[in-house]
């Protein structure tokens, strides 16, 4: 596997793959098995795989963990090489933000859905869209692979690519999970083994809501209140627990049948965890 640090070197390597399709996996490093399943999916989709490792400062809020975000570059490169990644782009901040992060060109995608992660992390998706646009323009992939765990982010990327007419196809990879059911995330590294078991309550709660909605046992508003109470009893403080349209992330209209998506964010101590679950069949919300 080759590692490059500049856009010029990246494009030079990319240009030598004449006739090969290229899939791209953008990451912030501190890689876990969930990231590596994205690389596996990329290998299935294309002849060549490029990954990037860049801890993007513009998507962190003032009180978030940019400075303390784990940097594990050597281990990350070994993991990517072991899964057949062909090239990894590891740019310095000035490579992507040559004028610094106080005066940079932004890509601001209109909110996909209201609230959710956008409510508690203002400016987050603007930072994500700004850096992903730069990376897509640098890599020029045929395919880009994103995980479904960050569902609102995925839908934001889909809207950005469509509206900016970017010549790339997006592939959504399923959520990889810990044995407890907890969605894999770099932030799981902040949790003890006991807390990971505790956090698995979130996924179990989403599955119970899904089953109850499909069976029509009770209304969504009743289910949400019961679920929020169950999460608190398990030591998880809900930030949001929502049922939304799977594409637009709009709130459901009572009586309208749709295969909705459940989305949740909770806090366990100082760690924020998100998860989602798409309902397998259309359900009338009441």
Tab-separated table of C-alpha atoms in Angstrom:
chain	number	residue	atom	x	y	z
A	1	UNK	CA	0.000	0.000	0.000
A	2	UNK	CA	1.242	3.468	-0.906
A	3	UNK	CA	0.858	6.484	1.392
A	4	UNK	CA	0.889	10.061	0.095
A	5	UNK	CA	0.519	13.424	1.809
A	6	UNK	CA	-0.141	15.863	-1.046
A	7	UNK	CA	-2.877	16.279	-3.625
A	8	UNK	CA	-0.233	16.339	-6.370
A	9	UNK	CA	1.175	12.954	-5.306
A	10	UNK	CA	-2.328	11.540	-4.917
A	11	UNK	CA	-3.337	12.594	-8.418
A	12	UNK	CA	-0.110	11.272	-9.907
A	13	UNK	CA	-0.717	7.841	-8.382
A	14	UNK	CA	-4.391	7.936	-9.341
A	15	UNK	CA	-3.579	8.769	-12.961
A	16	UNK	CA	-1.517	5.589	-13.363
A	17	UNK	CA	-4.579	3.378	-12.850
A	18	UNK	CA	-5.822	3.736	-16.404
A	19	UNK	CA	-9.050	1.829	-16.944
A	20	UNK	CA	-9.446	0.856	-13.279
A	21	UNK	CA	-12.471	1.881	-11.248
A	22	UNK	CA	-11.676	3.564	-7.929
A	23	UNK	CA	-13.622	3.446	-4.656
A	24	UNK	CA	-12.887	5.931	-1.877
A	25	UNK	CA	-13.314	5.633	1.898
A	26	UNK	CA	-12.853	8.908	3.819
A	27	UNK	CA	-11.957	8.496	7.515
A	28	UNK	CA	-10.625	10.462	10.455
A	29	UNK	CA	-8.377	7.600	11.518
A	30	UNK	CA	-8.446	5.781	14.861
A	31	UNK	CA	-9.754	2.921	12.760
A	32	UNK	CA	-11.890	0.080	14.083
A	33	UNK	CA	-13.569	-2.893	12.446
A	34	UNK	CA	-16.463	-0.717	11.314
A	35	UNK	CA	-14.129	1.391	9.174
A	36	UNK	CA	-12.507	-1.726	7.787
A	37	UNK	CA	-15.856	-3.136	6.660
A	38	UNK	CA	-16.164	0.023	4.535
A	39	UNK	CA	-12.827	-0.843	2.929
A	40	UNK	CA	-14.084	-4.398	2.355
A	41	UNK	CA	-17.191	-3.007	0.661
A	42	UNK	CA	-15.050	-0.664	-1.442
A	43	UNK	CA	-12.983	-3.638	-2.627
A	44	UNK	CA	-16.185	-5.340	-3.759
A	45	UNK	CA	-17.274	-2.256	-5.676
A	46	UNK	CA	-14.093	-1.267	-7.564
A	47	UNK	CA	-10.690	-2.340	-8.887
A	48	UNK	CA	-8.774	0.048	-6.634
A	49	UNK	CA	-9.375	1.447	-3.149
A	50	UNK	CA	-8.187	4.767	-1.760
A	51	UNK	CA	-8.711	5.736	1.873
A	52	UNK	CA	-7.998	9.039	3.549
A	53	UNK	CA	-7.028	9.788	7.137
A	54	UNK	CA	-7.652	13.364	8.180
A	55	UNK	CA	-8.992	14.644	11.491
A	56	UNK	CA	-11.081	17.491	10.134
A	57	UNK	CA	-11.091	20.503	12.482
A	58	UNK	CA	-14.028	22.244	10.825
A	59	UNK	CA	-16.594	19.628	11.874
A	60	UNK	CA	-15.826	19.854	15.592
A	61	UNK	CA	-17.728	22.284	17.814
A	62	UNK	CA	-16.039	24.511	20.404
A	63	UNK	CA	-16.738	22.047	23.238
A	64	UNK	CA	-15.965	18.887	21.241
A	65	UNK	CA	-12.922	16.665	21.303
A	66	UNK	CA	-10.778	17.751	18.324
A	67	UNK	CA	-7.584	18.197	20.352
A	68	UNK	CA	-8.027	14.903	22.191
A	69	UNK	CA	-9.337	12.880	19.240
A	70	UNK	CA	-7.086	9.790	19.080
A	71	UNK	CA	-4.383	9.861	16.398
A	72	UNK	CA	-3.208	6.294	15.656
A	73	UNK	CA	-1.667	6.688	12.220
A	74	UNK	CA	0.829	3.814	12.253
A	75	UNK	CA	-1.753	1.287	13.436
A	76	UNK	CA	-4.324	2.691	10.996
A	77	UNK	CA	-2.012	2.246	8.017
A	78	UNK	CA	-1.295	-1.350	9.012
A	79	UNK	CA	-5.014	-2.091	9.237
A	80	UNK	CA	-5.759	-0.539	5.850
A	81	UNK	CA	-2.917	-2.455	4.208
A	82	UNK	CA	-4.167	-5.715	5.725
A	83	UNK	CA	-7.588	-5.197	4.074
A	84	UNK	CA	-6.179	-4.531	0.616
A	85	UNK	CA	-6.312	-0.749	0.445
A	86	UNK	CA	-4.164	0.414	-2.498
A	87	UNK	CA	-3.392	3.966	-1.405
A	88	UNK	CA	-3.944	6.125	1.662
A	89	UNK	CA	-4.065	9.914	1.514
A	90	UNK	CA	-2.825	11.503	4.753
A	91	UNK	CA	-2.818	15.275	4.187
A	92	UNK	CA	-1.657	17.955	6.585
A	93	UNK	CA	-4.234	20.586	7.493
A	94	UNK	CA	-2.689	23.207	5.183
A	95	UNK	CA	-3.059	20.849	2.222
A	96	UNK	CA	-6.853	21.021	2.477
A	97	UNK	CA	-7.151	24.432	4.153
A	98	UNK	CA	-4.281	26.489	2.715
A	99	UNK	CA	-5.683	29.745	4.146
A	100	UNK	CA	-6.406	28.220	7.531
A	101	UNK	CA	-9.727	27.328	9.106
A	102	UNK	CA	-10.740	30.862	10.034
A	103	UNK	CA	-11.267	31.883	6.400
A	104	UNK	CA	-11.950	28.858	4.235
A	105	UNK	CA	-14.372	28.195	1.378
A	106	UNK	CA	-17.383	26.366	2.782
A	107	UNK	CA	-19.936	23.995	1.319
A	108	UNK	CA	-23.204	24.512	3.161
A	109	UNK	CA	-25.860	21.894	2.390
A	110	UNK	CA	-29.423	22.816	3.423
A	111	UNK	CA	-30.471	20.758	6.423
A	112	UNK	CA	-31.713	17.264	5.631
A	113	UNK	CA	-34.452	16.920	8.201
A	114	UNK	CA	-34.836	19.220	11.179
A	115	UNK	CA	-33.045	18.766	14.469
A	116	UNK	CA	-31.338	15.415	15.077
A	117	UNK	CA	-27.535	15.795	15.142
A	118	UNK	CA	-27.760	19.171	13.434
A	119	UNK	CA	-29.456	20.647	16.509
A	120	UNK	CA	-26.748	19.768	19.036
A	121	UNK	CA	-23.784	20.166	16.668
A	122	UNK	CA	-24.319	23.457	14.792
A	123	UNK	CA	-21.932	23.795	11.876
A	124	UNK	CA	-20.960	20.117	11.980
A	125	UNK	CA	-22.440	19.157	8.615
A	126	UNK	CA	-21.065	22.295	6.984
A	127	UNK	CA	-17.601	21.157	8.092
A	128	UNK	CA	-18.223	17.610	6.847
A	129	UNK	CA	-19.533	18.807	3.473
A	130	UNK	CA	-16.613	21.215	3.069
A	131	UNK	CA	-13.944	18.586	3.687
A	132	UNK	CA	-15.648	15.767	1.772
A	133	UNK	CA	-16.021	18.021	-1.281
A	134	UNK	CA	-12.286	18.749	-1.128
A	135	UNK	CA	-11.450	15.071	-0.758
A	136	UNK	CA	-13.744	13.982	-3.604
A	137	UNK	CA	-12.218	16.601	-5.894
A	138	UNK	CA	-8.715	15.492	-4.923
A	139	UNK	CA	-9.344	11.753	-5.317
A	140	UNK	CA	-11.828	11.802	-8.243
A	141	UNK	CA	-13.275	8.395	-7.308
A	142	UNK	CA	-15.959	6.544	-9.201
A	143	UNK	CA	-17.519	5.416	-5.903
A	144	UNK	CA	-17.412	6.717	-2.331
A	145	UNK	CA	-18.400	4.464	0.568
A	146	UNK	CA	-20.043	5.853	3.714
A	147	UNK	CA	-21.345	4.034	6.763
A	148	UNK	CA	-25.053	4.049	7.576
A	149	UNK	CA	-24.404	4.705	11.284
A	150	UNK	CA	-24.114	8.451	10.622
A	151	UNK	CA	-27.483	8.450	8.875
A	152	UNK	CA	-28.133	12.189	8.726
A	153	UNK	CA	-24.577	12.689	7.462
A	154	UNK	CA	-25.146	10.046	4.773
A	155	UNK	CA	-28.291	11.803	3.561
A	156	UNK	CA	-26.480	15.136	3.619
A	157	UNK	CA	-23.714	13.681	1.432
A	158	UNK	CA	-26.283	12.251	-0.977
A	159	UNK	CA	-27.940	15.667	-1.331
A	160	UNK	CA	-24.578	17.416	-1.744
A	161	UNK	CA	-23.405	15.045	-4.474
A	162	UNK	CA	-26.713	15.302	-6.337
A	163	UNK	CA	-27.061	19.086	-6.159
A	164	UNK	CA	-23.401	19.869	-6.961
A	165	UNK	CA	-23.478	17.362	-9.856
A	166	UNK	CA	-20.409	15.584	-8.529
A	167	UNK	CA	-19.484	12.600	-10.755
A	168	UNK	CA	-19.391	9.975	-8.005
A	169	UNK	CA	-21.764	7.230	-6.861
A	170	UNK	CA	-22.336	6.900	-3.125
A	171	UNK	CA	-22.602	3.471	-1.527
A	172	UNK	CA	-24.090	3.074	1.961
A	173	UNK	CA	-22.530	0.270	3.993
A	174	UNK	CA	-24.485	-1.408	6.834
A	175	UNK	CA	-23.706	-0.637	10.464
A	176	UNK	CA	-21.027	-2.836	12.030
A	177	UNK	CA	-21.794	-3.706	15.654
A	178	UNK	CA	-20.077	-4.772	18.852
A	179	UNK	CA	-21.171	-8.113	20.395
A	180	UNK	CA	-23.547	-6.150	22.648
A	181	UNK	CA	-25.248	-4.621	19.595
A	182	UNK	CA	-23.590	-1.242	20.120
A	183	UNK	CA	-22.829	0.421	16.779
A	184	UNK	CA	-19.068	0.531	16.218
A	185	UNK	CA	-17.612	4.010	16.591
A	186	UNK	CA	-14.285	5.606	17.379
A	187	UNK	CA	-15.952	7.085	20.456
A	188	UNK	CA	-16.564	3.588	21.829
A	189	UNK	CA	-12.906	3.732	22.822
A	190	UNK	CA	-13.938	6.080	25.610
A	191	UNK	CA	-16.152	3.338	27.117
A	192	UNK	CA	-15.206	0.549	29.485
A	193	UNK	CA	-16.245	-3.044	28.672
A	194	UNK	CA	-19.073	-2.716	31.184
A	195	UNK	CA	-20.250	0.522	29.580
A	196	UNK	CA	-20.224	-1.093	26.133
A	197	UNK	CA	-22.604	-3.747	27.465
A	198	UNK	CA	-24.714	-1.011	29.036
A	199	UNK	CA	-24.766	0.988	25.778
A	200	UNK	CA	-26.078	-2.061	23.912
A	201	UNK	CA	-29.452	-1.152	25.446
A	202	UNK	CA	-29.821	1.490	22.740
A	203	UNK	CA	-29.879	-1.031	19.893
A	204	UNK	CA	-32.142	-3.398	21.825
A	205	UNK	CA	-34.549	-0.533	22.452
A	206	UNK	CA	-34.627	0.419	18.766
A	207	UNK	CA	-35.343	-3.195	17.816
A	208	UNK	CA	-38.205	-3.349	20.320
A	209	UNK	CA	-39.716	-0.141	18.938
A	210	UNK	CA	-39.382	-1.508	15.404
A	211	UNK	CA	-41.137	-4.743	16.317
A	212	UNK	CA	-43.933	-2.943	18.157
A	213	UNK	CA	-44.486	-0.526	15.272
A	214	UNK	CA	-44.626	-3.349	12.732
A	215	UNK	CA	-47.090	-5.248	14.924
A	216	UNK	CA	-49.133	-2.084	15.546
A	217	UNK	CA	-49.202	-2.616	19.320
A	218	UNK	CA	-49.210	1.044	20.349
A	219	UNK	CA	-48.852	4.553	18.986
A	220	UNK	CA	-45.466	6.053	18.194
A	221	UNK	CA	-45.825	8.766	20.853
A	222	UNK	CA	-46.545	6.119	23.503
A	223	UNK	CA	-43.648	3.979	22.363
A	224	UNK	CA	-41.237	6.903	22.406
A	225	UNK	CA	-42.051	7.835	25.986
A	226	UNK	CA	-41.691	4.229	27.167
A	227	UNK	CA	-38.405	3.864	25.272
A	228	UNK	CA	-36.947	7.097	26.655
A	229	UNK	CA	-37.791	5.905	30.156
A	230	UNK	CA	-36.129	2.533	29.497
A	231	UNK	CA	-32.983	4.228	28.204
A	232	UNK	CA	-32.757	6.415	31.310
A	233	UNK	CA	-33.220	3.386	33.561
A	234	UNK	CA	-30.241	1.819	31.769
A	235	UNK	CA	-28.119	4.905	32.460
A	236	UNK	CA	-28.387	6.370	28.961
A	237	UNK	CA	-29.592	9.968	28.682
A	238	UNK	CA	-31.566	10.458	25.430
A	239	UNK	CA	-30.681	13.482	23.325
A	240	UNK	CA	-33.229	12.568	20.681
A	241	UNK	CA	-35.318	9.565	19.661
A	242	UNK	CA	-37.068	10.150	16.360
A	243	UNK	CA	-39.026	8.432	13.617
A	244	UNK	CA	-38.355	10.002	10.206
A	245	UNK	CA	-38.779	9.519	6.472
A	246	UNK	CA	-35.786	7.427	5.325
A	247	UNK	CA	-34.808	9.793	2.495
A	248	UNK	CA	-35.910	13.305	3.464
A	249	UNK	CA	-35.747	12.780	7.255
A	250	UNK	CA	-39.010	14.682	7.535
A	251	UNK	CA	-41.351	13.955	10.436
A	252	UNK	CA	-44.007	11.317	9.731
A	253	UNK	CA	-47.549	12.234	8.820
A	254	UNK	CA	-50.081	10.196	10.821
A	255	UNK	CA	-51.822	7.620	8.660
A	256	UNK	CA	-49.177	7.715	5.933
A	257	UNK	CA	-47.526	4.341	5.361
A	258	UNK	CA	-43.743	4.365	4.955
A	259	UNK	CA	-40.739	2.188	5.831
A	260	UNK	CA	-39.560	4.757	8.374
A	261	UNK	CA	-36.130	5.033	9.976
A	262	UNK	CA	-35.634	5.239	13.741
A	263	UNK	CA	-32.816	7.553	14.794
A	264	UNK	CA	-31.386	8.077	18.263
A	265	UNK	CA	-28.609	9.839	20.109
A	266	UNK	CA	-27.820	9.246	23.774
A	267	UNK	CA	-25.118	10.182	26.228
A	268	UNK	CA	-23.371	7.730	28.497
A	269	UNK	CA	-21.303	9.801	30.868
A	270	UNK	CA	-19.336	12.160	28.644
A	271	UNK	CA	-19.680	10.005	25.514
A	272	UNK	CA	-22.252	10.726	22.822
A	273	UNK	CA	-23.534	7.667	20.927
A	274	UNK	CA	-25.788	7.510	17.865
A	275	UNK	CA	-27.645	4.678	16.165
A	276	UNK	CA	-30.466	4.042	13.715
A	277	UNK	CA	-32.652	1.274	12.404
A	278	UNK	CA	-34.676	1.225	9.178
A	279	UNK	CA	-38.102	-0.391	9.462
A	280	UNK	CA	-38.343	-3.343	7.044
A	281	UNK	CA	-41.954	-2.735	6.002
A	282	UNK	CA	-44.237	0.298	5.589
A	283	UNK	CA	-46.035	1.258	8.797
A	284	UNK	CA	-48.959	3.584	9.403
A	285	UNK	CA	-47.941	5.976	12.185
A	286	UNK	CA	-50.555	6.897	14.731
